Coordinates of C-alpha atoms in Angstrom, one line a residue:
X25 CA -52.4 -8.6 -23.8
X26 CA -55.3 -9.6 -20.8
X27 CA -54.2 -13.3 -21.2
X28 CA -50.4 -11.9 -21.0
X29 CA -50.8 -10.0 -17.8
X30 CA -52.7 -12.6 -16.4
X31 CA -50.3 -15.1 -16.9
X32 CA -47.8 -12.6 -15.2
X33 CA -50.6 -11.7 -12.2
X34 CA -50.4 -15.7 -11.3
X35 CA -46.7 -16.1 -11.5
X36 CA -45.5 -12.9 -9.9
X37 CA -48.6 -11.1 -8.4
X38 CA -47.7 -7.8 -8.4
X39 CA -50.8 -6.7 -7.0
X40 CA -51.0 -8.9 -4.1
X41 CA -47.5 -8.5 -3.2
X42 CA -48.0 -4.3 -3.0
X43 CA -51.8 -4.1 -1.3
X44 CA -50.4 -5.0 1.8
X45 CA -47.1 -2.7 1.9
X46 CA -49.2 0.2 0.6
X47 CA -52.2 -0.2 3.4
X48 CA -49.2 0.4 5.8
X49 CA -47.8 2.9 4.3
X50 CA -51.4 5.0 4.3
X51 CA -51.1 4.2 8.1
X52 CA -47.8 5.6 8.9
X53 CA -48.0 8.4 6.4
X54 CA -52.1 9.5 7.2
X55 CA -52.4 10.0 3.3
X56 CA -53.6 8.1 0.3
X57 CA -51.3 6.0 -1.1
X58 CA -51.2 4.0 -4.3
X59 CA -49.4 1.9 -7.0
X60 CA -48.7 2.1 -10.8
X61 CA -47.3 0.0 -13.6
X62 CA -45.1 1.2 -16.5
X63 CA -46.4 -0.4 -20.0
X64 CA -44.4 0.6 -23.0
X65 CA -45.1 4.5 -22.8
X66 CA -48.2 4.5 -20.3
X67 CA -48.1 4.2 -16.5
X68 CA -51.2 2.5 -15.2
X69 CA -53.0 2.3 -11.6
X70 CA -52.1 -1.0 -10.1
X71 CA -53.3 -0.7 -6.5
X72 CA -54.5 1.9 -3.8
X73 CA -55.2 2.4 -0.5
X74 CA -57.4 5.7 1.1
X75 CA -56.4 7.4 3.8
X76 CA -57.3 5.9 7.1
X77 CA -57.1 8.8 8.7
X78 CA -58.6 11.5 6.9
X79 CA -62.4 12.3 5.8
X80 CA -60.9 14.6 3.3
X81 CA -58.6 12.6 1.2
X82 CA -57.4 12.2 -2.3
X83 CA -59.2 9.4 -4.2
X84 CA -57.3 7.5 -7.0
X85 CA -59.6 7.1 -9.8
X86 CA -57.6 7.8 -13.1
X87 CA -57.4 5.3 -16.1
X88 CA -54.0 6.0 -16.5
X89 CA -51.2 8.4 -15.1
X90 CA -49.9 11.3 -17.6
X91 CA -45.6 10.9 -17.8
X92 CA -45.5 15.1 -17.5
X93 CA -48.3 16.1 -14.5
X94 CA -47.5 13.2 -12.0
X95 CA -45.2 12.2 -9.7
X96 CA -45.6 8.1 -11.1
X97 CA -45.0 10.0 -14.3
X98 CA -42.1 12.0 -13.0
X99 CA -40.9 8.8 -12.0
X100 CA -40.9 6.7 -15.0
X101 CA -39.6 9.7 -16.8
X102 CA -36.3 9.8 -14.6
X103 CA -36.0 6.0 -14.0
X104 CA -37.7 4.2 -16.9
X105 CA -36.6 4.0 -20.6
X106 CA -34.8 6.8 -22.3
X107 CA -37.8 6.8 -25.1
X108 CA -40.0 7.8 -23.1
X109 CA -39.4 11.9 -22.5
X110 CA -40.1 11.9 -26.2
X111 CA -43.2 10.3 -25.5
X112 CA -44.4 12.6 -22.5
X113 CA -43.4 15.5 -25.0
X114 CA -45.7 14.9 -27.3
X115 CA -48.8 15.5 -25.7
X116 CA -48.2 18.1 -22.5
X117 CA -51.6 18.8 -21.5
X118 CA -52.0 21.6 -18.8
X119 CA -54.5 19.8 -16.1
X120 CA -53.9 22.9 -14.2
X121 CA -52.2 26.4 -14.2
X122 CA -49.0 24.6 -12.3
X123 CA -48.7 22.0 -14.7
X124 CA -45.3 21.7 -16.7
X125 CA -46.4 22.8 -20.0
X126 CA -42.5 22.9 -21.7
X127 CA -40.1 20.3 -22.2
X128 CA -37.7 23.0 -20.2
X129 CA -39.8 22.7 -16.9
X130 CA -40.6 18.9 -17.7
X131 CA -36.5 18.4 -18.0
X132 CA -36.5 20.3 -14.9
X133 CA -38.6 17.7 -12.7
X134 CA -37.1 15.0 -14.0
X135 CA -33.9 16.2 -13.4
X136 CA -35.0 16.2 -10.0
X137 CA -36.1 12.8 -9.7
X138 CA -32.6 11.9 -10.6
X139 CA -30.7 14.2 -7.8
X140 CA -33.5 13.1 -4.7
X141 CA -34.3 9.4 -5.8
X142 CA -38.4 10.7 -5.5
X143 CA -40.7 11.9 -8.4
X144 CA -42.6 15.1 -6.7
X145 CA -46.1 16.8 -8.5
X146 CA -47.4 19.9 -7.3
X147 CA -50.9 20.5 -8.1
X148 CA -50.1 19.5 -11.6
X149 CA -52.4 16.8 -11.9
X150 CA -55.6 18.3 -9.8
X151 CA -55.5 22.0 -7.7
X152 CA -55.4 20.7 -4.3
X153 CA -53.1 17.0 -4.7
X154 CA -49.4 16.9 -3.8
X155 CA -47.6 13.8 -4.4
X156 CA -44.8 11.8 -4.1
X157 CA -43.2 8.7 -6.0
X158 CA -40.5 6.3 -5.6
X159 CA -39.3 4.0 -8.2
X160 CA -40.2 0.3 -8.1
X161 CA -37.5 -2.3 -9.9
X162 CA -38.3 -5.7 -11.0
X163 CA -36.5 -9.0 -11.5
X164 CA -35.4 -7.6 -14.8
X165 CA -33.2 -5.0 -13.0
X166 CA -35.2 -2.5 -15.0
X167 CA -37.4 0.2 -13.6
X168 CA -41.2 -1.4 -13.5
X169 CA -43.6 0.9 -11.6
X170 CA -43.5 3.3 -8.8
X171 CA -45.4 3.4 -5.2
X172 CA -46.9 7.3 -4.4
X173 CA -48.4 9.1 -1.7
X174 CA -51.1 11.6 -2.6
X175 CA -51.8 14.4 0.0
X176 CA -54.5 17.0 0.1
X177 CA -52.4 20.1 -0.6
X178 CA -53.2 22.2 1.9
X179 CA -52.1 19.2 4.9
X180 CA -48.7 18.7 2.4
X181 CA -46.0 20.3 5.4
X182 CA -42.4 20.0 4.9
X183 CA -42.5 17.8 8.0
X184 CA -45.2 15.7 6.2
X185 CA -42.9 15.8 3.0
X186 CA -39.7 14.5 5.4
X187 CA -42.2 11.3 6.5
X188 CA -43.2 10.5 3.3
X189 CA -40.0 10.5 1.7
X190 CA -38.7 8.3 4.4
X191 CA -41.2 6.2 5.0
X192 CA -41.9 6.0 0.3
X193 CA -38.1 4.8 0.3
X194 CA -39.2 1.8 2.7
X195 CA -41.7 1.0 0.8
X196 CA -40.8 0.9 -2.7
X197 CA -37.2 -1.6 -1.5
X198 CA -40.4 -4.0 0.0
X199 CA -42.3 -4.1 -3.3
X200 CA -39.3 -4.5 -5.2
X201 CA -37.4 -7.7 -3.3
X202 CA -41.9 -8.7 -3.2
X203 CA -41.6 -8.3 -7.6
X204 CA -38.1 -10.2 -7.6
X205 CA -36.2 -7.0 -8.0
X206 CA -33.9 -4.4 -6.2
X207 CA -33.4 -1.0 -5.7
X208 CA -30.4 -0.2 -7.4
X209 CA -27.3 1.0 -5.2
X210 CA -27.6 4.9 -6.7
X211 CA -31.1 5.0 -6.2
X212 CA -30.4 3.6 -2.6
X213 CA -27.6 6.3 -2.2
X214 CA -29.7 9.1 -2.8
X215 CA -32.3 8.2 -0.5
X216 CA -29.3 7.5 2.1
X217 CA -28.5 11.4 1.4
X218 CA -31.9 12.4 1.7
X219 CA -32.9 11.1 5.0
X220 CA -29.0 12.2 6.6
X221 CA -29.8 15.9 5.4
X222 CA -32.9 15.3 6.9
X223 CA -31.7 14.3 10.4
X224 CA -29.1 16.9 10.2
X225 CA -31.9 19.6 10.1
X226 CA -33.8 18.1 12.5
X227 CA -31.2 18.5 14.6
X228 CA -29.9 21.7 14.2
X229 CA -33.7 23.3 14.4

């Protein structure tokens, strides 16, 4: 498996060809952000980047990323093989008291995923981290990782929210074309959505 993923690090470096669209991202958005992998049922850290701006910032230091208590997770779940809800069901461990504990609330949030194009965790994973995930596509077509942002709780605004969403969508349509992939045209339509309701509220506030 190493000698596998090696092979594949030297003739498509994933890794390389996210560090440096995730450093920007951590500079436009102020928050940490970070990049993870889908293996058959487990979504691993690929990448991160700190906050630049903050001394108080969420640090990405997890072996892997559970399917039900993340926003990668969420991700995978509404973008990634059909197989793997069963997977995420089997073990729903409750990291805090807002993590989705039932496959009704886990349905729920991956529901969502599929109506805004982003997966979303609200201090599911740890009490004060809010987070937000775009799906990642690879020369396969097929969904192959997702790029987050990870923001101390108490700075997550809905403003914030607004810039990350639009600045995630940017992001995860560089990494893919950088893997040999492409966002596919519903994923780009509900982002498209997203970021018109966005301007239309701006507007009328």
């Amino acid at each position: 498996m190493l000698q596998l993923a090696q092979t594949r690090e030297l003739t498509v470096p994933r890794k390389a060809a996210a560090d440096a669209v995730i450093s920007r991202l951590a500079e436009v958005t102020g928050e940490t952000t970070h990049v993870s992998v889908l293996s058959g049922a487990t979504v691993y850290p690929l990448a991160s980047c700190e906050s630049y701006k903050h001394s108080t910032r969420v640090i990405i230091d997890v072996q892997t990323f559970p399917l039900h208590a993340t926003a990668s997770g969420i991700c995978a779940l509404a973008f990634g093989p059909k197989e793997l809800l069963a997977s995420a069901s089997e073990n729903m461990q409750a990291f805090t008291a807002d993590t989705p504990t039932t496959i009704m609330a886990l349905e729920r949030a991956v529901q969502s995923a599929r109506e805004t194009g982003f997966g979303r965790s609200d201090r599911w994973y740890e009490d004060d981290v809010c987070s937000l995930s775009a799906p990642i596509f690879d020369q396969t077509g097929q969904f192959a990782g997702a790029v987050s942002v990870a923001s101390v709780a108490t700075r997550f605004t809905a403003e914030l929210d607004r810039s990350i969403q639009w600045h995630l969508a940017e992001a995860s349509r560089e990494i893919s074309r950088n893997w040999g992939g492409e966002i596919p045209e519903t994923v780009n339509y509900l982002w498209d959505k997203s970021t018109q309701k966005q301007n239309i509220m701006e507007h009328s506030s």
